Tab-separated table of N, CA and C in Angstrom:
chain	number	residue	atom	x	y	z
B	1	UNK	N	1.578	-7.625	17.558
B	1	UNK	CA	1.535	-9.030	17.910
B	1	UNK	C	2.275	-9.824	16.834
B	2	UNK	N	3.141	-10.718	17.254
B	2	UNK	CA	3.889	-11.553	16.325
B	2	UNK	C	3.466	-13.007	16.506
B	3	UNK	N	3.280	-13.698	15.394
B	3	UNK	CA	2.896	-15.106	15.431
B	3	UNK	C	3.505	-15.827	14.255
B	4	UNK	N	3.023	-17.034	13.991
B	4	UNK	CA	3.555	-17.850	12.895
B	4	UNK	C	3.363	-17.175	11.543
B	5	UNK	N	2.300	-16.379	11.396
B	5	UNK	CA	2.024	-15.712	10.128
B	5	UNK	C	2.830	-14.431	9.965
B	6	UNK	N	3.449	-13.955	11.050
B	6	UNK	CA	4.214	-12.720	10.999
B	6	UNK	C	3.730	-11.736	12.046
B	7	UNK	N	4.177	-10.492	11.911
B	7	UNK	CA	3.790	-9.434	12.828
B	7	UNK	C	2.543	-8.732	12.296
B	8	UNK	N	1.545	-8.570	13.147
B	8	UNK	CA	0.302	-7.916	12.767
B	8	UNK	C	0.507	-6.409	12.871
B	9	UNK	N	0.402	-5.702	11.734
B	9	UNK	CA	0.557	-4.256	11.728
B	9	UNK	C	-0.723	-3.582	11.233
B	10	UNK	N	-0.905	-2.325	11.636
B	10	UNK	CA	-2.062	-1.536	11.217
B	10	UNK	C	-1.730	-0.908	9.870
B	11	UNK	N	-2.271	-1.480	8.796
B	11	UNK	CA	-1.980	-1.032	7.435
B	11	UNK	C	-3.011	-1.650	6.500
B	12	UNK	N	-2.899	-1.316	5.219
B	12	UNK	CA	-3.714	-1.940	4.175
B	12	UNK	C	-2.763	-2.399	3.084
B	13	UNK	N	-2.905	-3.627	2.630
B	13	UNK	CA	-2.027	-4.162	1.585
B	13	UNK	C	-2.852	-4.566	0.373
B	14	UNK	N	-2.341	-4.189	-0.809
B	14	UNK	CA	-3.005	-4.533	-2.066
B	14	UNK	C	-1.955	-4.969	-3.085
B	15	UNK	N	-2.439	-5.547	-4.167
B	15	UNK	CA	-1.595	-5.854	-5.320
B	15	UNK	C	-2.188	-5.116	-6.511
B	16	UNK	N	-1.345	-4.369	-7.215
B	16	UNK	CA	-1.714	-3.741	-8.481
B	16	UNK	C	-0.793	-4.312	-9.537
B	17	UNK	N	-1.383	-5.009	-10.506
B	17	UNK	CA	-0.642	-5.737	-11.512
B	17	UNK	C	0.299	-6.709	-10.792
B	18	UNK	N	1.600	-6.495	-10.833
B	18	UNK	CA	2.520	-7.430	-10.173
B	18	UNK	C	3.198	-6.820	-8.953
B	19	UNK	N	2.748	-5.652	-8.514
B	19	UNK	CA	3.398	-4.975	-7.393
B	19	UNK	C	2.567	-5.057	-6.121
B	20	UNK	N	3.224	-5.441	-5.031
B	20	UNK	CA	2.592	-5.458	-3.726
B	20	UNK	C	2.825	-4.129	-3.035
B	21	UNK	N	1.753	-3.513	-2.550
B	21	UNK	CA	1.820	-2.183	-1.954
B	21	UNK	C	1.237	-2.206	-0.548
B	22	UNK	N	1.984	-1.640	0.396
B	22	UNK	CA	1.562	-1.567	1.790
B	22	UNK	C	1.245	-0.111	2.105
B	23	UNK	N	-0.031	0.208	2.285
B	23	UNK	CA	-0.446	1.565	2.611
B	23	UNK	C	-0.327	1.755	4.117
B	24	UNK	N	0.453	2.745	4.508
B	24	UNK	CA	0.754	2.978	5.920
B	24	UNK	C	0.297	4.369	6.326
B	25	UNK	N	0.272	4.624	7.608
B	25	UNK	CA	-0.065	5.945	8.123
B	25	UNK	C	-0.939	5.833	9.350
B	26	UNK	N	-1.262	6.978	9.936
B	26	UNK	CA	-2.067	6.973	11.156
B	26	UNK	C	-3.511	6.563	10.889
B	27	UNK	N	-4.194	6.176	11.944
B	27	UNK	CA	-5.604	5.835	11.845
B	27	UNK	C	-6.363	7.053	11.339
B	28	UNK	N	-7.228	6.842	10.351
B	28	UNK	CA	-7.985	7.940	9.771
B	28	UNK	C	-7.214	8.727	8.727
B	29	UNK	N	-6.002	8.271	8.389
B	29	UNK	CA	-5.154	8.991	7.434
B	29	UNK	C	-5.447	8.693	5.976
B	30	UNK	N	-6.377	7.782	5.701
B	30	UNK	CA	-6.767	7.523	4.324
B	30	UNK	C	-6.227	6.247	3.718
B	31	UNK	N	-5.611	5.392	4.503
B	31	UNK	CA	-5.034	4.146	3.969
B	31	UNK	C	-6.069	3.318	3.218
B	32	UNK	N	-7.151	3.008	3.874
B	32	UNK	CA	-8.177	2.145	3.267
B	32	UNK	C	-8.840	2.810	2.081
B	33	UNK	N	-9.250	4.060	2.233
B	33	UNK	CA	-9.978	4.713	1.147
B	33	UNK	C	-9.096	4.920	-0.075
B	34	UNK	N	-7.841	5.267	0.118
B	34	UNK	CA	-6.945	5.459	-1.021
B	34	UNK	C	-6.638	4.117	-1.684
B	35	UNK	N	-6.397	3.088	-0.880
B	35	UNK	CA	-6.122	1.761	-1.443
B	35	UNK	C	-7.339	1.257	-2.225
B	36	UNK	N	-8.543	1.419	-1.677
B	36	UNK	CA	-9.754	0.989	-2.380
B	36	UNK	C	-9.959	1.791	-3.661
B	37	UNK	N	-9.687	3.086	-3.610
B	37	UNK	CA	-9.799	3.925	-4.795
B	37	UNK	C	-8.857	3.435	-5.890
B	38	UNK	N	-7.635	3.088	-5.505
B	38	UNK	CA	-6.656	2.577	-6.477
B	38	UNK	C	-7.090	1.227	-7.039
B	39	UNK	N	-7.644	0.359	-6.193
B	39	UNK	CA	-8.141	-0.937	-6.661
B	39	UNK	C	-9.241	-0.763	-7.702
B	40	UNK	N	-10.194	0.105	-7.410
B	40	UNK	CA	-11.314	0.319	-8.330
B	40	UNK	C	-10.835	0.947	-9.640
B	41	UNK	N	-9.950	1.918	-9.559
B	41	UNK	CA	-9.443	2.576	-10.770
B	41	UNK	C	-8.635	1.606	-11.622
B	42	UNK	N	-7.851	0.753	-10.984
B	42	UNK	CA	-7.076	-0.245	-11.737
B	42	UNK	C	-8.036	-1.171	-12.490
B	43	UNK	N	-9.094	-1.599	-11.815
B	43	UNK	CA	-10.096	-2.444	-12.468
B	43	UNK	C	-10.748	-1.738	-13.638
B	44	UNK	N	-11.012	-0.448	-13.497
B	44	UNK	CA	-11.597	0.340	-14.590
B	44	UNK	C	-10.669	0.406	-15.800
B	45	UNK	N	-9.356	0.293	-15.554
B	45	UNK	CA	-8.358	0.312	-16.625
B	45	UNK	C	-8.034	-1.095	-17.139
B	46	UNK	N	-8.749	-2.104	-16.637
B	46	UNK	CA	-8.519	-3.470	-17.077
B	46	UNK	C	-7.253	-4.091	-16.515
B	47	UNK	N	-6.747	-3.548	-15.402
B	47	UNK	CA	-5.529	-4.053	-14.781
B	47	UNK	C	-5.880	-4.992	-13.631
B	48	UNK	N	-4.990	-5.949	-13.362
B	48	UNK	CA	-5.194	-6.836	-12.221
B	48	UNK	C	-5.029	-6.041	-10.936
B	49	UNK	N	-5.952	-6.213	-10.016
B	49	UNK	CA	-5.884	-5.549	-8.715
B	49	UNK	C	-6.629	-6.392	-7.697
B	50	UNK	N	-6.040	-6.524	-6.510
B	50	UNK	CA	-6.686	-7.300	-5.449
B	50	UNK	C	-6.231	-6.804	-4.087
B	51	UNK	N	-7.118	-6.926	-3.137
B	51	UNK	CA	-6.817	-6.639	-1.746
B	51	UNK	C	-6.086	-7.831	-1.147
B	52	UNK	N	-5.111	-7.554	-0.294
B	52	UNK	CA	-4.542	-8.619	0.536
B	52	UNK	C	-5.241	-8.534	1.894
B	53	UNK	N	-5.136	-7.363	2.535
B	53	UNK	CA	-5.793	-7.183	3.832
B	53	UNK	C	-5.983	-5.705	4.120
B	54	UNK	N	-7.041	-5.409	4.844
B	54	UNK	CA	-7.328	-4.039	5.245
B	54	UNK	C	-7.350	-3.942	6.758
B	55	UNK	N	-6.678	-2.942	7.274
B	55	UNK	CA	-6.632	-2.615	8.699
B	55	UNK	C	-5.629	-3.458	9.475
B	56	UNK	N	-5.589	-4.730	9.209
B	56	UNK	CA	-4.619	-5.625	9.852
B	56	UNK	C	-3.906	-6.418	8.760
B	57	UNK	N	-2.583	-6.374	8.784
B	57	UNK	CA	-1.788	-7.115	7.809
B	57	UNK	C	-0.684	-7.860	8.567
B	58	UNK	N	-0.577	-9.159	8.316
B	58	UNK	CA	0.542	-9.920	8.863
B	58	UNK	C	1.725	-9.745	7.923
B	59	UNK	N	2.847	-9.253	8.441
B	59	UNK	CA	4.030	-9.005	7.637
B	59	UNK	C	5.174	-9.857	8.171
B	60	UNK	N	5.862	-10.549	7.251
B	60	UNK	CA	7.021	-11.355	7.625
B	60	UNK	C	8.043	-11.290	6.498
B	61	UNK	N	9.254	-11.697	6.798
B	61	UNK	CA	10.300	-11.737	5.784
B	61	UNK	C	10.698	-13.189	5.568
B	62	UNK	N	10.639	-13.629	4.308
B	62	UNK	CA	10.964	-15.001	3.942
B	62	UNK	C	11.970	-14.946	2.792
B	63	UNK	N	13.139	-15.537	3.007
B	63	UNK	CA	14.193	-15.548	1.979
B	63	UNK	C	14.474	-14.154	1.423
B	64	UNK	N	14.496	-13.151	2.315
B	64	UNK	CA	14.821	-11.798	1.920
B	64	UNK	C	13.691	-11.019	1.280
B	65	UNK	N	12.519	-11.627	1.153
B	65	UNK	CA	11.359	-10.938	0.549
B	65	UNK	C	10.324	-10.673	1.629
B	66	UNK	N	9.742	-9.503	1.582
B	66	UNK	CA	8.740	-9.118	2.576
B	66	UNK	C	7.366	-9.563	2.064
B	67	UNK	N	6.692	-10.341	2.900
B	67	UNK	CA	5.410	-10.946	2.535
B	67	UNK	C	4.296	-10.360	3.386
B	68	UNK	N	3.176	-10.035	2.744
B	68	UNK	CA	1.963	-9.604	3.450
B	68	UNK	C	0.952	-10.737	3.376
B	69	UNK	N	0.307	-11.014	4.509
B	69	UNK	CA	-0.747	-12.036	4.570
B	69	UNK	C	-1.968	-11.436	5.247
B	70	UNK	N	-3.119	-11.960	4.880
B	70	UNK	CA	-4.351	-11.488	5.495
B	70	UNK	C	-4.717	-12.370	6.680
B	71	UNK	N	-5.276	-11.787	7.727
B	71	UNK	CA	-5.858	-12.602	8.790
B	71	UNK	C	-7.100	-13.297	8.242
B	72	UNK	N	-7.294	-14.567	8.520
B	72	UNK	CA	-8.467	-15.284	7.991
B	72	UNK	C	-9.803	-14.620	8.343
B	73	UNK	N	-9.884	-14.002	9.508
B	73	UNK	CA	-11.160	-13.418	9.951
B	73	UNK	C	-11.607	-12.220	9.120
B	74	UNK	N	-10.692	-11.591	8.368
B	74	UNK	CA	-11.077	-10.426	7.564
B	74	UNK	C	-10.807	-10.655	6.073
B	75	UNK	N	-10.671	-11.905	5.675
B	75	UNK	CA	-10.384	-12.235	4.276
B	75	UNK	C	-11.451	-11.656	3.349
B	76	UNK	N	-10.999	-10.880	2.360
B	76	UNK	CA	-11.913	-10.336	1.366
B	76	UNK	C	-12.807	-9.222	1.857
B	77	UNK	N	-12.455	-8.604	2.983
B	77	UNK	CA	-13.275	-7.532	3.544
B	77	UNK	C	-12.445	-6.266	3.722
B	78	UNK	N	-13.070	-5.117	3.477
B	78	UNK	CA	-12.419	-3.828	3.680
B	78	UNK	C	-13.415	-2.871	4.306
B	79	UNK	N	-12.888	-1.905	5.049
B	79	UNK	CA	-13.752	-0.901	5.663
B	79	UNK	C	-13.880	0.301	4.750
B	80	UNK	N	-15.105	0.647	4.454
B	80	UNK	CA	-15.423	1.860	3.716
B	80	UNK	C	-15.916	2.837	4.784
B	81	UNK	N	-14.986	3.670	5.275
B	81	UNK	CA	-15.271	4.520	6.435
B	81	UNK	C	-16.564	5.304	6.236
B	82	UNK	N	-17.429	5.205	7.234
B	82	UNK	CA	-18.712	5.885	7.178
B	82	UNK	C	-19.825	5.035	6.587
B	83	UNK	N	-19.445	3.940	5.905
B	83	UNK	CA	-20.454	3.091	5.269
B	83	UNK	C	-20.435	1.666	5.799
B	84	UNK	N	-19.286	1.227	6.337
B	84	UNK	CA	-19.201	-0.111	6.894
B	84	UNK	C	-18.223	-1.008	6.150
B	85	UNK	N	-18.402	-2.299	6.332
B	85	UNK	CA	-17.515	-3.307	5.759
B	85	UNK	C	-18.072	-3.749	4.403
B	86	UNK	N	-17.178	-3.842	3.413
B	86	UNK	CA	-17.591	-4.237	2.058
B	86	UNK	C	-16.724	-5.395	1.572
B	87	UNK	N	-17.293	-6.283	0.728
B	87	UNK	CA	-16.500	-7.367	0.157
B	87	UNK	C	-15.630	-6.843	-0.993
B	88	UNK	N	-14.401	-7.364	-1.081
B	88	UNK	CA	-13.454	-6.956	-2.123
B	88	UNK	C	-12.692	-8.204	-2.573
B	89	UNK	N	-12.446	-8.316	-3.888
B	89	UNK	CA	-11.635	-9.427	-4.392
B	89	UNK	C	-10.289	-9.403	-3.697
B	90	UNK	N	-9.837	-10.572	-3.234
B	90	UNK	CA	-8.613	-10.571	-2.433
B	90	UNK	C	-7.730	-11.781	-2.699
B	91	UNK	N	-6.495	-11.636	-2.262
B	91	UNK	CA	-5.497	-12.705	-2.291
B	91	UNK	C	-5.118	-13.035	-0.854
B	92	UNK	N	-4.664	-14.250	-0.639
B	92	UNK	CA	-4.246	-14.651	0.707
B	92	UNK	C	-2.944	-13.991	1.109
B	93	UNK	N	-2.011	-13.842	0.154
B	93	UNK	CA	-0.713	-13.253	0.471
B	93	UNK	C	-0.048	-12.759	-0.807
B	94	UNK	N	0.979	-11.934	-0.626
B	94	UNK	CA	1.750	-11.432	-1.766
B	94	UNK	C	3.050	-10.827	-1.263
B	95	UNK	N	4.029	-10.769	-2.150
B	95	UNK	CA	5.292	-10.091	-1.864
B	95	UNK	C	5.040	-8.594	-1.919
B	96	UNK	N	5.601	-7.858	-0.974
B	96	UNK	CA	5.470	-6.405	-0.962
B	96	UNK	C	6.679	-5.764	-1.636
B	97	UNK	N	6.420	-4.728	-2.432
B	97	UNK	CA	7.480	-4.009	-3.131
B	97	UNK	C	7.694	-2.602	-2.591
B	98	UNK	N	6.610	-1.956	-2.143
B	98	UNK	CA	6.691	-0.575	-1.689
B	98	UNK	C	5.758	-0.337	-0.511
B	99	UNK	N	6.145	0.619	0.334
B	99	UNK	CA	5.243	1.184	1.326
B	99	UNK	C	4.734	2.496	0.743
B	100	UNK	N	3.435	2.735	0.855
B	100	UNK	CA	2.807	3.935	0.316
B	100	UNK	C	2.236	4.743	1.481
B	101	UNK	N	2.651	5.999	1.576
B	101	UNK	CA	2.169	6.884	2.632
B	101	UNK	C	1.309	7.980	2.014
B	102	UNK	N	-0.030	7.892	2.170
B	102	UNK	CA	-0.881	8.984	1.679
B	102	UNK	C	-0.597	10.253	2.488
B	103	UNK	N	-0.379	11.367	1.786
B	103	UNK	CA	-0.102	12.639	2.458
B	103	UNK	C	-0.997	13.727	1.875
B	104	UNK	N	-1.500	14.578	2.769
B	104	UNK	CA	-2.361	15.688	2.372
B	104	UNK	C	-1.629	17.004	2.565
B	105	UNK	N	-1.981	18.014	1.752
B	105	UNK	CA	-1.376	19.336	1.944
B	105	UNK	C	-1.765	19.900	3.309
B	106	UNK	N	-0.967	20.774	3.883
B	106	UNK	CA	0.318	21.247	3.355
B	106	UNK	C	1.401	20.192	3.558
B	107	UNK	N	2.297	20.074	2.603
B	107	UNK	CA	3.350	19.077	2.639
B	107	UNK	C	4.547	19.607	3.426
B	108	UNK	N	5.153	18.726	4.248
B	108	UNK	CA	6.346	19.120	5.004
B	108	UNK	C	7.467	19.509	4.048
B	109	UNK	N	7.671	18.683	3.035
B	109	UNK	CA	8.720	18.939	2.052
B	109	UNK	C	8.082	18.967	0.674
B	110	UNK	N	8.577	19.852	-0.152
B	110	UNK	CA	8.066	19.917	-1.525
B	110	UNK	C	8.499	18.671	-2.290
B	111	UNK	N	9.753	18.254	-2.092
B	111	UNK	CA	10.288	17.053	-2.733
B	111	UNK	C	10.938	16.196	-1.639
B	112	UNK	N	10.321	15.061	-1.293
B	112	UNK	CA	10.909	14.202	-0.247
B	112	UNK	C	12.141	13.477	-0.780
B	113	UNK	N	12.984	12.970	0.124
B	113	UNK	CA	14.166	12.215	-0.309
B	113	UNK	C	13.774	10.999	-1.153
B	114	UNK	N	14.539	10.719	-2.201
B	114	UNK	CA	14.219	9.584	-3.081
B	114	UNK	C	14.549	8.238	-2.456
B	115	UNK	N	15.327	8.237	-1.412
B	115	UNK	CA	15.752	6.964	-0.811
B	115	UNK	C	15.037	6.676	0.499
B	116	UNK	N	13.863	7.276	0.698
B	116	UNK	CA	13.121	7.027	1.929
B	116	UNK	C	12.736	5.562	2.030
B	117	UNK	N	12.733	5.056	3.270
B	117	UNK	CA	12.362	3.670	3.510
B	117	UNK	C	11.445	3.616	4.721
B	118	UNK	N	10.555	2.634	4.703
B	118	UNK	CA	9.678	2.387	5.844
B	118	UNK	C	10.188	1.130	6.537
B	119	UNK	N	10.630	1.286	7.778
B	119	UNK	CA	11.180	0.160	8.535
B	119	UNK	C	10.041	-0.599	9.201
B	120	UNK	N	10.035	-1.893	8.980
B	120	UNK	CA	9.022	-2.784	9.542
B	120	UNK	C	9.451	-3.264	10.918
B	121	UNK	N	8.526	-3.837	11.699
B	121	UNK	CA	8.874	-4.275	13.058
B	121	UNK	C	10.050	-5.259	13.134
B	122	UNK	N	10.266	-6.066	12.074
B	122	UNK	CA	11.373	-7.028	12.130
B	122	UNK	C	12.700	-6.400	11.704
B	123	UNK	N	12.709	-5.094	11.409
B	123	UNK	CA	13.935	-4.403	11.037
B	123	UNK	C	14.163	-4.312	9.538
B	124	UNK	N	13.448	-5.100	8.751
B	124	UNK	CA	13.551	-4.986	7.294
B	124	UNK	C	12.793	-3.740	6.855
B	125	UNK	N	13.057	-3.296	5.627
B	125	UNK	CA	12.445	-2.040	5.179
B	125	UNK	C	11.988	-2.136	3.733
B	126	UNK	N	10.981	-1.342	3.431
B	126	UNK	CA	10.460	-1.207	2.071
B	126	UNK	C	10.757	0.205	1.573
B	127	UNK	N	11.005	0.361	0.266
B	127	UNK	CA	11.094	1.716	-0.277
B	127	UNK	C	9.768	2.432	-0.020
B	128	UNK	N	9.846	3.692	0.400
B	128	UNK	CA	8.652	4.463	0.742
B	128	UNK	C	8.341	5.461	-0.363
B	129	UNK	N	7.084	5.471	-0.792
B	129	UNK	CA	6.596	6.454	-1.748
B	129	UNK	C	5.503	7.259	-1.069
B	130	UNK	N	5.642	8.587	-1.098
B	130	UNK	CA	4.595	9.462	-0.561
B	130	UNK	C	3.588	9.736	-1.664
B	131	UNK	N	2.327	9.449	-1.385
B	131	UNK	CA	1.257	9.609	-2.359
B	131	UNK	C	0.453	10.867	-2.021
B	132	UNK	N	0.625	11.944	-2.817
B	132	UNK	CA	-0.090	13.188	-2.507
B	132	UNK	C	-1.585	13.061	-2.764
B	133	UNK	N	-2.369	13.524	-1.801
B	133	UNK	CA	-3.828	13.535	-1.922
B	133	UNK	C	-4.244	14.980	-2.141
B	134	UNK	N	-4.453	15.340	-3.404
B	134	UNK	CA	-4.766	16.725	-3.747
B	134	UNK	C	-6.002	16.771	-4.629
B	135	UNK	N	-6.759	17.834	-4.477
B	135	UNK	CA	-7.945	18.025	-5.315
B	135	UNK	C	-7.528	18.023	-6.782
B	136	UNK	N	-8.271	17.291	-7.592
B	136	UNK	CA	-7.993	17.247	-9.024
B	136	UNK	C	-6.993	16.188	-9.444
B	137	UNK	N	-6.359	15.513	-8.495
B	137	UNK	CA	-5.394	14.456	-8.818
B	137	UNK	C	-5.901	13.153	-8.221
B	138	UNK	N	-6.279	12.206	-9.088
B	138	UNK	CA	-6.767	10.920	-8.596
B	138	UNK	C	-5.608	10.122	-8.002
B	139	UNK	N	-5.799	9.504	-6.836
B	139	UNK	CA	-4.718	8.742	-6.215
B	139	UNK	C	-4.106	7.699	-7.147
B	140	UNK	N	-4.934	7.014	-7.933
B	140	UNK	CA	-4.420	5.983	-8.836
B	140	UNK	C	-3.481	6.582	-9.877
B	141	UNK	N	-3.851	7.738	-10.430
B	141	UNK	CA	-2.998	8.386	-11.424
B	141	UNK	C	-1.666	8.803	-10.814
B	142	UNK	N	-1.714	9.377	-9.613
B	142	UNK	CA	-0.476	9.771	-8.933
B	142	UNK	C	0.378	8.548	-8.631
B	143	UNK	N	-0.252	7.461	-8.191
B	143	UNK	CA	0.481	6.241	-7.879
B	143	UNK	C	1.155	5.670	-9.125
B	144	UNK	N	0.455	5.668	-10.241
B	144	UNK	CA	1.058	5.170	-11.489
B	144	UNK	C	2.267	6.000	-11.891
B	145	UNK	N	2.198	7.319	-11.709
B	145	UNK	CA	3.343	8.176	-12.018
B	145	UNK	C	4.528	7.852	-11.111
B	146	UNK	N	4.261	7.662	-9.822
B	146	UNK	CA	5.335	7.335	-8.883
B	146	UNK	C	5.968	5.980	-9.197
B	147	UNK	N	5.136	4.983	-9.498
B	147	UNK	CA	5.667	3.658	-9.806
B	147	UNK	C	6.454	3.667	-11.110
B	148	UNK	N	5.997	4.434	-12.087
B	148	UNK	CA	6.739	4.539	-13.360
B	148	UNK	C	8.083	5.214	-13.115
B	149	UNK	N	8.104	6.211	-12.257
B	149	UNK	CA	9.361	6.903	-11.930
B	149	UNK	C	10.349	5.951	-11.264
B	150	UNK	N	9.872	5.139	-10.314
B	150	UNK	CA	10.771	4.216	-9.625
B	150	UNK	C	11.292	3.146	-10.585
B	151	UNK	N	10.463	2.723	-11.528
B	151	UNK	CA	10.912	1.725	-12.520
B	151	UNK	C	12.000	2.330	-13.395
B	152	UNK	N	11.855	3.579	-13.774
B	152	UNK	CA	12.856	4.236	-14.619
B	152	UNK	C	14.169	4.417	-13.866
B	153	UNK	N	14.098	4.740	-12.563
B	153	UNK	CA	15.310	4.945	-11.767
B	153	UNK	C	16.064	3.627	-11.588
B	154	UNK	N	15.340	2.524	-11.405
B	154	UNK	CA	15.991	1.233	-11.144
B	154	UNK	C	16.556	0.571	-12.383
B	155	UNK	N	16.280	1.113	-13.572
B	155	UNK	CA	16.789	0.501	-14.808
B	155	UNK	C	18.184	0.963	-15.127
């Protein structure tokens, strides 16, 4: 559905420090739980972290920047699968920098292409990072490694 706020997509959007992250994937694929895990771990490390929206995210492009907005009806709420809806510190909107795809073993590719992009309904795209979900590796730690790698490549 497209409206004044943008196109409503099935995803979870968060901000970690200054980066906007859009968690994508199929229903039940771990978007909410991985995003919430990263939010909590960032807080444990004293880093800024906030939810934009869970399950429904309005996405639009303004002046070449991709913006995520929360629907007012779910502001500050996230689904903790199996437990229900929980309150989470949130922002109304933020610029998105990356799409994050949680992936579980077995992996299709050992090393995915570095230039992968996630195309949004309006045709714009975000750089895509695959976030491996493996026993013994916390999602937040893996995400920090991926973000540090992308920062090093872009310098």
